[in-house]
Coordinates of C-alpha atoms (C1' of nucleotides) in Angstrom, one line a residue:
Chain A
M1 CA 8.6 7.7 -11.7
R2 CA 8.1 10.1 -14.6
W3 CA 5.3 12.5 -13.8
S4 CA 4.4 12.6 -17.5
R5 CA 3.3 9.0 -17.2
Y6 CA 2.1 9.1 -13.6
F7 CA -1.5 8.9 -12.6
L8 CA -1.3 12.0 -10.5
Y9 CA -3.6 14.9 -11.5
T10 CA -3.5 18.1 -9.4
S11 CA -6.1 20.8 -9.5
K12 CA -5.6 24.5 -9.6
E13 CA -8.9 25.3 -8.0
D14 CA -9.8 24.5 -4.5
P15 CA -12.4 21.7 -4.4
A16 CA -15.8 23.1 -3.7
D17 CA -17.0 20.6 -1.1
A18 CA -13.9 20.4 1.1
E19 CA -13.4 22.5 4.2
A20 CA -10.8 20.8 6.4
P21 CA -7.3 21.3 5.2
S22 CA -6.6 17.6 5.0
H23 CA -9.6 17.0 2.9
R24 CA -9.0 20.0 0.6
L25 CA -5.3 19.3 0.1
L26 CA -5.6 15.6 -0.4
L27 CA -8.2 16.2 -3.1
K28 CA -6.4 19.1 -4.7
A29 CA -3.1 17.3 -4.8
G30 CA -4.7 14.3 -6.4
F31 CA -4.1 11.8 -3.6
I32 CA -7.8 10.8 -3.2
K33 CA -11.0 10.9 -5.1
Q34 CA -14.5 11.0 -3.6
V35 CA -17.0 8.4 -4.8
S36 CA -19.8 9.1 -2.4
A37 CA -20.2 10.5 1.1
G38 CA -17.4 9.0 3.3
I39 CA -16.2 6.8 0.5
Y40 CA -12.9 7.6 -1.3
E41 CA -10.7 6.0 -3.8
I42 CA -7.0 6.2 -2.9
L43 CA -5.0 7.2 -6.0
P44 CA -1.4 6.1 -6.6
A45 CA 0.4 8.9 -4.7
G46 CA -2.1 8.5 -1.8
W47 CA -1.6 4.8 -1.8
R48 CA 2.1 5.2 -1.5
V49 CA 1.6 7.3 1.7
L50 CA -0.9 4.9 3.1
K51 CA 1.4 1.9 2.5
K52 CA 4.2 3.7 4.4
I53 CA 1.9 4.4 7.3
E54 CA 0.7 0.8 7.1
N55 CA 4.3 -0.5 7.1
T56 CA 5.3 1.5 10.0
V57 CA 2.4 0.2 12.0
R58 CA 3.2 -3.3 10.8
E59 CA 6.8 -3.1 11.7
E60 CA 6.1 -2.0 15.3
M61 CA 3.3 -4.4 15.8
D62 CA 5.5 -7.3 14.7
K63 CA 8.3 -6.1 17.0
S64 CA 5.9 -6.2 19.9
G65 CA 5.3 -9.9 19.1
A66 CA 1.8 -9.5 17.6
Q67 CA 1.0 -11.7 14.6
E68 CA -0.6 -10.4 11.4
L69 CA -3.5 -12.3 9.7
L70 CA -6.4 -11.4 7.5
L71 CA -10.0 -11.9 8.6
T72 CA -13.0 -11.5 6.4
V73 CA -14.9 -8.5 5.3
L74 CA -18.1 -10.5 4.9
N75 CA -19.1 -11.6 8.4
P76 CA -21.9 -14.1 9.0
A77 CA -24.7 -12.8 11.2
E78 CA -24.6 -15.8 13.5
L79 CA -21.4 -14.6 15.2
W80 CA -22.9 -11.2 15.8
K81 CA -26.0 -12.8 17.2
E82 CA -23.9 -14.7 19.7
T83 CA -22.7 -11.5 21.4
G84 CA -26.0 -9.7 20.8
R85 CA -24.4 -7.0 18.7
W86 CA -26.4 -8.0 15.6
D87 CA -29.3 -6.3 17.4
T88 CA -27.5 -3.6 19.4
Y89 CA -25.0 -2.3 16.8
G90 CA -27.9 -0.6 15.0
S91 CA -28.0 1.0 11.6
E92 CA -24.3 1.7 11.5
L93 CA -23.8 -1.9 10.5
F94 CA -24.0 -2.6 6.7
R95 CA -26.1 -5.7 6.4
L96 CA -26.8 -7.8 3.3
K97 CA -28.1 -11.2 2.3
D98 CA -26.6 -13.8 0.0
R99 CA -28.5 -15.7 -2.7
N100 CA -29.7 -18.2 -0.1
E101 CA -31.1 -15.4 2.1
R102 CA -28.3 -15.9 4.7
E103 CA -27.5 -12.7 6.5
Y104 CA -24.1 -11.1 6.6
C105 CA -22.6 -7.8 7.5
L106 CA -19.6 -5.9 6.3
G107 CA -17.2 -6.0 9.2
P108 CA -17.0 -2.7 11.2
T109 CA -14.7 -4.4 13.8
H110 CA -13.8 -8.0 14.4
E111 CA -14.1 -9.0 18.1
E112 CA -16.7 -11.7 17.2
E113 CA -14.7 -13.2 14.3
I114 CA -11.4 -13.3 16.1
T115 CA -12.9 -14.7 19.2
D116 CA -14.5 -17.4 17.1
L117 CA -11.2 -18.2 15.5
V118 CA -9.2 -18.3 18.7
R119 CA -11.7 -20.5 20.5
K120 CA -11.3 -23.1 17.7
Y121 CA -7.5 -23.4 18.1
V122 CA -6.6 -22.2 21.6
H123 CA -7.5 -24.6 24.4
S124 CA -4.7 -24.3 26.9
Y125 CA -3.0 -21.6 29.0
R126 CA 0.2 -22.8 27.5
Q127 CA -0.8 -21.1 24.2
L128 CA -1.2 -17.7 25.9
P129 CA -0.7 -14.8 25.8
L130 CA -1.6 -14.2 22.2
I131 CA -2.0 -11.0 20.1
L132 CA -3.3 -11.1 16.6
Y133 CA -3.9 -8.2 14.3
Q134 CA -4.9 -7.3 10.8
I135 CA -4.9 -4.3 8.5
Q136 CA -8.1 -4.2 6.6
V137 CA -10.9 -2.1 5.2
K138 CA -13.7 -1.5 7.7
F139 CA -17.3 -0.5 7.0
R140 CA -19.4 1.7 9.2
D141 CA -22.6 3.4 8.0
E142 CA -21.8 6.6 9.9
K143 CA -24.7 9.0 10.5
R144 CA -22.5 11.8 9.4
P145 CA -19.3 11.1 7.4
R146 CA -17.1 14.2 7.6
F147 CA -14.0 15.9 6.4
G148 CA -12.9 13.4 3.8
L149 CA -10.7 10.7 5.3
I150 CA -11.3 11.9 8.9
R151 CA -14.6 10.1 9.2
G152 CA -15.4 7.8 6.4
R153 CA -17.8 5.0 6.0
E154 CA -15.2 2.8 4.4
F155 CA -11.7 3.2 5.9
L156 CA -8.5 1.4 6.5
M157 CA -7.9 0.3 10.0
K158 CA -5.4 -1.8 11.9
D159 CA -7.2 -3.8 14.6
A160 CA -5.5 -6.0 17.1
Y161 CA -6.9 -8.4 19.7
S162 CA -5.1 -9.8 22.8
F163 CA -6.0 -13.0 24.6
D164 CA -4.7 -13.7 28.1
R165 CA -5.3 -16.2 30.9
D166 CA -6.1 -13.6 33.6
E167 CA -6.6 -9.9 34.2
E168 CA -3.0 -9.3 35.3
S169 CA -1.5 -10.8 32.2
A170 CA -4.1 -8.9 30.1
K171 CA -2.9 -5.7 31.6
M172 CA 0.6 -6.5 30.5
S173 CA -0.6 -7.0 26.9
Y174 CA -2.5 -3.8 27.2
E175 CA 0.6 -1.9 28.4
S176 CA 2.7 -3.3 25.7
M177 CA 0.2 -2.2 23.0
K178 CA 0.1 1.3 24.6
Y179 CA 3.9 1.5 24.4
T180 CA 3.8 0.2 20.8
Y181 CA 1.3 2.8 19.8
E182 CA 3.3 5.6 21.3
R183 CA 6.3 4.4 19.3
I184 CA 4.2 4.2 16.1
F185 CA 2.9 7.8 16.3
K186 CA 6.4 9.1 17.1
K187 CA 7.9 7.3 14.1
L188 CA 5.1 8.7 11.9
N189 CA 5.8 12.3 13.1
L190 CA 2.3 12.6 14.3
E191 CA 2.0 14.6 17.5
T192 CA -0.4 12.8 19.8
V193 CA -1.3 12.6 23.4
T194 CA -2.3 9.4 25.2
A195 CA -5.5 10.2 27.1
Q196 CA -7.6 8.2 29.4
A197 CA -11.0 7.5 27.8
S198 CA -14.4 6.2 28.4
V199 CA -15.0 2.6 27.4
G200 CA -18.3 3.4 25.6
Q201 CA -20.3 0.8 23.7
I202 CA -17.4 -1.6 23.2
G203 CA -17.4 -2.3 26.9
G204 CA -14.6 -3.4 29.2
S205 CA -12.8 -2.0 32.2
Y206 CA -10.4 0.7 30.9
S207 CA -9.3 2.4 27.9
H208 CA -6.9 5.0 26.4
E209 CA -7.3 7.2 23.3
F210 CA -4.4 8.5 21.2
I211 CA -5.4 12.0 20.1
A212 CA -3.6 13.9 17.4
F213 CA -3.9 17.6 17.9
T214 CA -5.8 19.2 15.0
E215 CA -8.5 21.9 14.7
Y216 CA -10.7 19.4 12.8
G217 CA -10.7 16.8 15.5
E218 CA -13.9 15.8 17.2
A219 CA -12.5 15.0 20.6
R220 CA -11.5 17.4 23.4
V221 CA -8.5 16.4 25.6
G222 CA -7.7 17.9 28.9
F223 CA -4.1 17.6 29.9
C224 CA -1.8 18.8 32.7
K225 CA 1.7 19.9 31.9
E226 CA 2.5 19.7 35.6
C227 CA 1.9 16.0 36.4
G228 CA 1.3 14.5 32.9
Y229 CA -2.3 13.7 33.4
A230 CA -4.3 13.5 30.2
A231 CA -7.9 12.4 29.5
N232 CA -10.7 12.9 27.2
A233 CA -12.6 15.9 28.5
E234 CA -15.8 14.0 28.8
I235 CA -14.5 11.8 31.6
I236 CA -12.5 14.4 33.6
P237 CA -14.2 14.8 37.0
L238 CA -15.0 18.2 38.4
K239 CA -15.5 18.4 42.1
Q240 CA -17.5 20.7 44.4
I241 CA -15.5 23.8 45.2
L242 CA -16.2 25.8 48.4
H243 CA -16.7 29.5 47.8
S244 CA -15.5 32.4 49.9
A245 CA -17.8 33.4 52.7
E246 CA -19.8 36.1 51.0
K247 CA -22.4 38.0 52.9
E248 CA -26.0 37.0 52.1
K249 CA -28.0 39.8 50.7
P250 CA -31.8 40.1 50.9
I251 CA -33.6 38.2 48.1
K252 CA -35.3 40.5 45.6
K253 CA -37.6 40.0 42.6
V254 CA -36.5 42.0 39.6
P255 CA -38.1 42.5 36.2
T256 CA -36.0 41.2 33.3
P257 CA -38.2 41.6 30.3
G258 CA -37.3 39.6 27.2
V259 CA -33.8 38.7 28.6
K260 CA -33.3 35.2 27.4
T261 CA -29.7 34.1 27.4
I262 CA -27.2 34.0 30.3
E263 CA -25.1 36.5 28.5
E264 CA -27.9 39.0 28.1
L265 CA -29.0 38.5 31.7
S266 CA -25.5 39.0 32.9
N267 CA -25.2 42.2 31.0
F268 CA -28.7 43.4 31.9
L269 CA -28.1 42.9 35.7
G270 CA -24.4 43.6 35.8
I271 CA -23.8 40.3 37.5
P272 CA -21.2 37.8 36.3
P273 CA -22.4 34.5 34.8
E274 CA -20.7 32.6 37.7
K275 CA -23.5 33.8 39.9
I276 CA -26.4 32.9 37.7
M277 CA -28.1 29.6 38.1
K278 CA -28.7 28.1 34.6
A279 CA -31.5 25.6 34.3
V280 CA -31.8 23.2 31.3
L281 CA -34.9 21.0 30.8
Y282 CA -34.3 17.6 29.4
I283 CA -36.8 14.9 28.5
T284 CA -35.8 11.4 29.5
N285 CA -36.6 8.1 27.8
E286 CA -39.8 7.6 29.7
N287 CA -40.9 11.0 28.6
K288 CA -40.2 12.4 32.1
P289 CA -39.0 15.9 32.6
L290 CA -35.5 16.3 34.1
L291 CA -34.3 19.7 35.2
V292 CA -30.5 20.1 35.2
L293 CA -29.1 23.0 37.2
I294 CA -25.6 24.3 36.5
R295 CA -23.6 27.5 37.0
G296 CA -24.2 30.1 34.3
D297 CA -20.6 30.1 33.0
R298 CA -20.8 26.3 32.5
E299 CA -22.2 24.0 29.8
V300 CA -23.7 20.6 30.3
D301 CA -21.5 17.8 29.0
E302 CA -24.1 15.4 27.7
N303 CA -21.5 12.5 27.8
K304 CA -21.3 13.0 31.5
L305 CA -25.0 13.3 31.8
E306 CA -25.3 10.0 29.9
A307 CA -22.9 8.4 32.4
V308 CA -25.0 9.7 35.3
L309 CA -28.3 8.6 33.8
G310 CA -26.9 5.3 32.5
T311 CA -28.5 5.8 29.1
D312 CA -28.2 8.1 26.1
E313 CA -32.0 8.2 25.8
F314 CA -32.6 11.8 26.6
R315 CA -32.9 15.0 24.7
L316 CA -33.4 18.7 25.2
A317 CA -37.0 19.8 25.7
Q318 CA -38.7 21.7 22.9
D319 CA -40.0 25.2 23.5
D320 CA -43.6 24.0 23.7
E321 CA -42.7 21.3 26.2
V322 CA -41.1 24.0 28.4
R323 CA -44.3 26.0 28.2
H324 CA -46.5 23.0 28.9
I325 CA -44.4 21.5 31.8
L326 CA -43.1 24.6 33.5
K327 CA -45.6 27.2 32.3
T328 CA -42.7 29.5 31.3
E329 CA -40.4 30.3 28.4
K330 CA -36.8 29.3 27.8
G331 CA -34.6 31.8 29.6
F332 CA -36.9 31.9 32.6
I333 CA -36.6 28.4 33.9
G334 CA -35.7 28.1 37.6
I335 CA -36.2 26.0 40.7
F336 CA -39.1 27.9 42.2
N337 CA -42.7 26.9 41.6
L338 CA -41.6 23.6 40.1
P339 CA -44.3 21.0 39.4
P340 CA -43.6 18.0 41.7
H341 CA -43.0 15.5 39.0
V342 CA -40.0 17.3 37.6
E343 CA -36.8 15.6 38.7
V344 CA -33.8 17.8 39.5
L345 CA -30.1 17.3 39.2
W346 CA -27.5 19.8 40.6
D347 CA -24.2 20.2 39.0
N348 CA -21.2 20.4 41.4
S349 CA -20.4 23.9 40.0
L350 CA -23.4 25.4 41.9
Y351 CA -22.3 24.1 45.3
G352 CA -21.8 26.9 47.8
V353 CA -22.5 29.8 45.4
K354 CA -24.1 32.7 47.2
N355 CA -26.3 35.6 46.1
L356 CA -27.4 33.7 43.0
V357 CA -29.6 35.0 40.2
V358 CA -32.4 32.5 39.7
A359 CA -35.4 32.4 37.4
L360 CA -38.8 31.5 38.9
N361 CA -40.6 29.9 36.0
E362 CA -42.4 33.2 35.4
P363 CA -41.6 35.0 32.2
D364 CA -39.8 38.4 32.4
Y365 CA -38.7 38.1 36.1
H366 CA -35.7 36.8 38.0
Y367 CA -34.8 36.7 41.7
I368 CA -31.4 38.1 42.7
N369 CA -29.5 37.4 45.9
V370 CA -30.9 33.9 46.2
N371 CA -29.1 31.8 48.9
P372 CA -28.9 28.1 49.7
G373 CA -30.4 27.1 53.0
R374 CA -32.2 30.3 53.4
D375 CA -34.2 30.4 50.1
F376 CA -33.9 26.8 48.9
T377 CA -32.4 23.5 49.7
Y378 CA -30.0 21.5 47.6
G379 CA -31.0 18.3 45.9
D380 CA -28.7 15.6 44.5
F381 CA -25.3 16.8 43.3
V382 CA -23.7 15.2 40.2
D383 CA -20.8 16.0 37.9
I384 CA -22.1 16.9 34.5
A385 CA -20.2 20.1 33.6
E386 CA -18.1 20.4 30.5
V387 CA -14.4 20.7 31.4
K388 CA -12.8 23.9 30.3
A389 CA -9.2 25.1 30.1
G390 CA -8.1 26.2 33.6
D391 CA -10.2 23.7 35.5
P392 CA -8.2 21.9 38.2
C393 CA -6.3 18.7 37.3
P394 CA -7.9 15.8 39.1
Q395 CA -4.5 14.5 39.9
C396 CA -2.5 17.6 41.1
S397 CA -5.1 20.4 41.0
K398 CA -3.0 22.6 38.7
P399 CA -4.9 24.2 35.9
L400 CA -5.6 22.0 32.9
E401 CA -5.1 22.8 29.3
V402 CA -7.9 21.7 26.9
K403 CA -7.3 21.1 23.1
K404 CA -9.2 19.7 20.2
G405 CA -7.9 16.6 18.6
L406 CA -8.6 13.7 16.5
E407 CA -8.7 10.1 17.8
V408 CA -6.2 8.1 15.7
G409 CA -6.0 5.2 18.0
H410 CA -8.0 3.6 20.8
I411 CA -7.2 0.7 23.1
F412 CA -9.5 -1.2 25.4
L413 CA -9.1 -3.8 28.1
L414 CA -12.2 -5.8 27.3
G415 CA -12.2 -8.5 29.9
T416 CA -14.6 -11.3 29.0
R417 CA -17.2 -9.2 27.3
Y418 CA -16.9 -11.3 24.1
S419 CA -15.2 -14.5 25.3
E420 CA -17.9 -15.2 27.9
P421 CA -21.0 -15.0 25.7
M422 CA -19.2 -16.8 22.9
R423 CA -18.0 -19.5 25.2
A424 CA -14.4 -19.0 24.3
Y425 CA -12.7 -21.0 27.0
F426 CA -9.3 -22.5 27.7
T427 CA -8.0 -24.8 30.5
D428 CA -5.9 -23.0 33.0
S429 CA -3.0 -24.6 34.9
D430 CA -5.3 -25.4 37.8
G431 CA -7.4 -27.6 35.4
K432 CA -10.3 -25.2 35.4
E433 CA -12.0 -23.9 32.3
K434 CA -11.8 -20.1 32.0
A435 CA -12.8 -17.4 29.5
F436 CA -10.1 -15.5 27.8
V437 CA -9.4 -12.1 29.1
M438 CA -9.3 -9.9 26.0
G439 CA -8.1 -6.6 24.8
C440 CA -8.7 -4.8 21.5
Y441 CA -6.6 -2.1 19.9
G442 CA -7.4 0.0 16.9
I443 CA -5.5 2.5 14.7
G444 CA -7.2 4.4 11.9
I445 CA -4.7 4.1 9.1
S446 CA -6.5 6.3 6.6
R447 CA -7.4 8.7 9.3
I448 CA -3.7 9.1 10.2
M449 CA -3.0 10.2 6.6
A450 CA -5.6 13.0 7.1
A451 CA -4.2 13.9 10.6
L452 CA -0.7 14.1 9.2
V453 CA -1.8 16.6 6.5
D454 CA -3.6 18.6 9.1
Q455 CA -0.4 18.8 11.2
H456 CA 2.0 19.3 8.3
H457 CA 0.8 21.8 5.7
D458 CA 0.9 25.5 4.8
E459 CA -1.2 27.7 2.5
K460 CA 0.6 26.3 -0.6
G461 CA 0.2 22.6 0.1
I462 CA 1.3 19.5 2.0
K463 CA 4.6 19.1 3.7
W464 CA 5.0 15.4 4.1
P465 CA 7.4 14.2 6.8
L466 CA 10.1 12.0 5.1
S467 CA 8.8 8.9 6.9
V468 CA 5.5 8.9 5.0
A469 CA 6.2 11.0 1.9
P470 CA 5.0 9.4 -1.3
F471 CA 8.5 10.1 -2.8
E472 CA 11.7 11.2 -1.1
L473 CA 12.9 13.4 -3.9
E474 CA 11.3 15.3 -6.7
I475 CA 13.4 16.4 -9.7
L476 CA 12.0 19.5 -11.5
C477 CA 13.1 20.0 -15.0
L478 CA 12.2 23.6 -15.6
N479 CA 12.6 23.6 -19.4
M480 CA 12.1 20.4 -21.3
S481 CA 12.9 22.0 -24.6
D482 CA 16.4 23.2 -23.5
E483 CA 18.8 20.3 -24.5
A484 CA 21.3 20.9 -21.7
I485 CA 18.8 21.2 -19.0
R486 CA 16.7 18.2 -20.1
K487 CA 19.8 16.0 -20.3
T488 CA 21.0 17.0 -16.9
A489 CA 17.6 16.3 -15.4
E490 CA 17.4 12.9 -17.1
A491 CA 20.9 12.0 -15.9
L492 CA 20.1 13.0 -12.3
Y493 CA 16.9 11.0 -12.5
K494 CA 18.8 7.9 -13.7
E495 CA 21.4 8.4 -11.0
A496 CA 18.7 8.7 -8.3
L497 CA 17.0 5.5 -9.4
E498 CA 20.3 3.7 -9.3
K499 CA 20.8 4.8 -5.7
N500 CA 17.4 3.5 -4.8
I501 CA 16.0 6.9 -4.0
E502 CA 12.2 7.1 -4.3
V503 CA 12.1 9.8 -6.9
L504 CA 9.4 11.6 -8.9
F505 CA 10.7 13.3 -12.1
D506 CA 8.6 16.2 -13.3
D507 CA 9.3 15.8 -17.0
R508 CA 6.0 17.4 -18.1
E509 CA 5.9 20.0 -20.8
E510 CA 5.0 22.8 -18.4
T511 CA 6.4 26.1 -17.3
A512 CA 8.6 26.6 -14.3
G513 CA 5.9 28.4 -12.2
F514 CA 3.4 25.6 -12.8
K515 CA 5.9 22.9 -11.7
F516 CA 6.9 24.8 -8.5
A517 CA 3.3 25.3 -7.6
D518 CA 2.6 21.6 -8.1
A519 CA 5.7 20.6 -6.1
D520 CA 4.6 22.8 -3.2
L521 CA 1.1 21.2 -3.3
I522 CA 2.1 17.6 -3.3
G523 CA 4.7 18.2 -0.7
I524 CA 7.7 15.9 -1.4
P525 CA 10.3 16.7 1.2
Y526 CA 13.3 17.3 -1.0
R527 CA 13.7 18.6 -4.6
I528 CA 16.4 19.2 -7.1
V529 CA 15.6 22.1 -9.4
V530 CA 17.2 21.8 -12.8
G531 CA 17.1 25.1 -14.6
K532 CA 19.4 27.7 -16.2
K533 CA 22.1 27.4 -13.6
V534 CA 23.0 24.2 -15.4
K535 CA 25.2 26.4 -17.6
E536 CA 27.3 27.2 -14.5
G537 CA 27.3 23.5 -13.6
R538 CA 24.9 23.8 -10.7
V539 CA 21.4 22.8 -9.7
E540 CA 19.3 23.9 -6.7
I541 CA 18.3 21.7 -3.7
Q542 CA 15.1 22.8 -2.0
E543 CA 13.5 21.6 1.2
R544 CA 9.8 21.7 1.3
N545 CA 9.5 21.8 5.1
T546 CA 11.9 24.6 5.8
G547 CA 11.9 26.4 2.5
N548 CA 15.7 26.3 2.5
K549 CA 17.4 26.5 -0.9
Q550 CA 20.9 26.1 -2.0
D551 CA 23.0 25.7 -5.1
I552 CA 25.2 22.7 -5.5
P553 CA 27.4 21.3 -8.3
I554 CA 25.5 18.9 -10.5
S555 CA 27.9 16.0 -9.7
N556 CA 27.3 16.3 -5.9
A557 CA 23.5 16.6 -6.1
I558 CA 22.5 13.0 -5.6
S559 CA 25.0 12.2 -2.9
Y560 CA 23.9 15.3 -1.0
V561 CA 20.3 14.1 -1.3
L562 CA 21.3 10.7 0.0
K563 CA 22.8 12.4 3.0
L564 CA 19.6 14.4 3.6
I565 CA 17.3 11.4 3.4
G566 CA 19.7 9.4 5.6
K567 CA 20.4 6.7 3.1
E568 CA 24.1 7.3 2.8
K569 CA 26.5 4.9 4.4
Chain B
rC1 C1' -32.1 11.6 12.7
rG2 C1' -33.1 17.2 13.4
rG3 C1' -31.4 22.3 11.4
rG4 C1' -28.9 25.1 7.3
rG5 C1' -26.9 25.2 2.3
rU6 C1' -25.7 23.5 -2.8
rG7 C1' -26.6 20.6 -7.5
rU8 C1' -25.4 24.1 -14.9
rA9 C1' -18.9 21.6 -19.5
rG10 C1' -13.5 17.4 -16.6
rC11 C1' -12.7 21.6 -12.4
rU12 C1' -14.3 26.5 -10.2
rC13 C1' -18.5 29.3 -11.2
rA14 C1' -22.2 33.1 -14.0
rG15 C1' -27.0 32.7 -16.1
rG16 C1' -33.2 39.9 -13.5
rU17 C1' -39.0 39.5 -14.6
rG18 C1' -39.9 31.9 -18.8
rG19 C1' -38.0 32.4 -25.4
rU20 C1' -34.0 26.6 -26.1
rA21 C1' -26.8 27.9 -22.3
rG22 C1' -22.0 31.1 -21.1
rA23 C1' -16.9 32.5 -18.7
rG24 C1' -12.1 31.2 -16.6
rC25 C1' -9.1 27.0 -15.9
rG26 C1' -8.3 22.2 -18.1
rU27 C1' -8.3 19.1 -22.9
rC28 C1' -7.1 18.7 -28.5
rG29 C1' -4.3 21.1 -33.0
rG30 C1' -0.8 25.1 -34.4
rC31 C1' 2.9 29.1 -33.5
rU32 C1' 5.6 31.6 -29.7
rU33 C1' 7.5 31.2 -24.6
rU34 C1' 10.5 28.6 -20.3
rG35 C1' 13.3 30.0 -12.4
rG36 C1' 7.0 30.8 -9.3
rG37 C1' 0.2 28.5 -12.0
rA38 C1' 2.8 32.2 -19.9
rG39 C1' 0.8 34.5 -24.8
rC40 C1' -1.8 34.4 -29.5
rC41 C1' -5.0 31.6 -33.2
rG42 C1' -8.4 27.6 -33.8
rA43 C1' -11.5 23.3 -32.0
rA44 C1' -14.0 19.7 -29.2
rG45 C1' -16.9 19.3 -24.9
rG46 C1' -23.9 20.0 -21.8
rU47 C1' -30.4 14.8 -20.9
rC48 C1' -28.8 22.3 -16.8
rG49 C1' -29.2 16.1 -10.3
rC50 C1' -33.9 12.9 -11.3
rA51 C1' -39.3 12.4 -12.1
rG52 C1' -43.7 14.7 -12.7
rG53 C1' -46.7 19.3 -13.5
rU54 C1' -48.0 24.5 -15.4
rU55 C1' -47.1 26.8 -20.4
rC56 C1' -47.2 27.7 -27.4
rA57 C1' -42.3 27.6 -24.7
rA58 C1' -38.9 25.7 -18.4
rG59 C1' -31.8 26.0 -16.3
rU60 C1' -35.5 29.7 -14.8
rC61 C1' -42.2 28.7 -12.0
rC62 C1' -44.9 24.5 -8.9
rU63 C1' -44.8 19.4 -6.5
rG64 C1' -42.2 15.1 -5.2
rC65 C1' -37.6 12.5 -4.9
rC66 C1' -32.2 11.9 -4.9
rA67 C1' -27.2 13.3 -4.1
rC68 C1' -23.4 16.1 -1.8
rC69 C1' -21.5 19.8 1.9
rC70 C1' -21.9 22.3 6.7
rC71 C1' -23.8 22.6 12.2
rG72 C1' -25.6 19.3 16.5
rA73 C1' -25.9 13.5 19.4
rC74 C1' -21.7 8.4 18.1
rC75 C1' -16.6 6.4 16.6
rA76 C1' -10.6 4.7 14.3

RNA sequence: CGGGGUGUAGCUCAGGUGGUAGAGCGUCGGCUUUGGGAGCCGAAGGUCGCAGGUUCAAGUCCUGCCACCCCGACCA
């Protein structure tokens, strides 16, 4: 491809509205163009990358025995009503009507449609197991689209669905997908960890997430280098820990005027946060107050709280609610003088802590040296603390590491969550009618492109791994008006094409510096620089990833590149 | 959906106290230049997010709306 004719337009300025590196660089390099919030056009160079990602996914899925098909974007409402998700999916579902007032949605995922399809054709255990998949644009009206391709409202996804005769066989399908996913991410040069995950809204019995490490991810993973355990932080259990037998000191009321936060209180009293009881007031769905108690150095993980309460219908109390219910101010909430209708939950972190600092629901005062048994009695203990680095691994108790990451794949063992309500049955070998045991498996194709940029870039631009690069080779002609240089570059371009190298030829009438800057930005792994060394019969080979440069005779250049990209036999 | 921010040329931005719009980059024409975002000369390019209002006069003041970005609860 000649750049002078290519629909690839880079920008010298950083785009104003992009913060994440992947977002900024993909826009700046001219790979994507924003149309509206969370909706992007994929431009030719970006599309080349996306197709490579897609093909890698496709190759491995096919190898696993899964079969590709294409479902519809426009889904009839009836199917969604069968599973109840027409009502429960909420405003994230793009809904529309046709000219006859029939209701449709733009498919955000395809459990309903695939189950409908399979129930029409598969009636016997002899046709199982079965895995079908598609690569298609998905639509989700996200509350908050973010970071360009990382969270879009329209995005490319690979979704697969497995159908098995029983749980045991379904687990085998699940395991084979898990293995396939790990191979895919490895091939794509995307560093991921396979983490146990919560099943969330989709339902089912168990689930894994594939998390790519990046600063701009929205997930937190805890993992253990010792035993290999890894899980989304929101499901890692934290147990009660017995504390050393400290001597109980006499309880004392101390003035703490205007001291509001745990940090201020800790500094004011000279007592570490580990010995302060933090109390957080929530309001539950029935407008009931719920007081959550946790150690001062800990945060409440609202995902865990949701799991404990069995609902996400709760929120933090407002300042005036705190005043009204507890007759105190934020910062002075405690367990003493509690109105009887306030429900209380104790986080495991508080268990056994002695000589605590506790507020008493009276502004500007705290008790110090408060002790369990003597000064108060425990209520119900639950696990609602956010996991931090250094917390014990639930498997081997060694300290965990915690990192931020981006969910690029998620697999679920669904069971009969969809097949049962949709009456998707087959006849088993015992002659009995049974519901399919299903699994579903997603990979965010366009999100992977963003994750790859996040993992492979520097201050100058993108450094595409060869496996997904839009081109394998870029030829830079540094001076188009110099006859000898131009002819050499043209000849090398022709030779590269003949050898089936994916090559971008920068034949634009621009200066050398301009072309180098652009080359760094768009991140093609290898380049041949054709400049004044042509007089000495040489060109320069550069590697974007390592920055390595070396001169080479013109006649050897292409065969050297072939070796680099592994196409040489 | 709450909180914060921003909308002016293709892009990045500047435009005290109201007086009819500017720069750099990019684009077009010309000359010079060519190994790390070149120089000079000339030109084109705007419903100042939208709608009202105040005023002799609004990019600027007032009201309402919209869009986009960022921070919090969901997801690939």
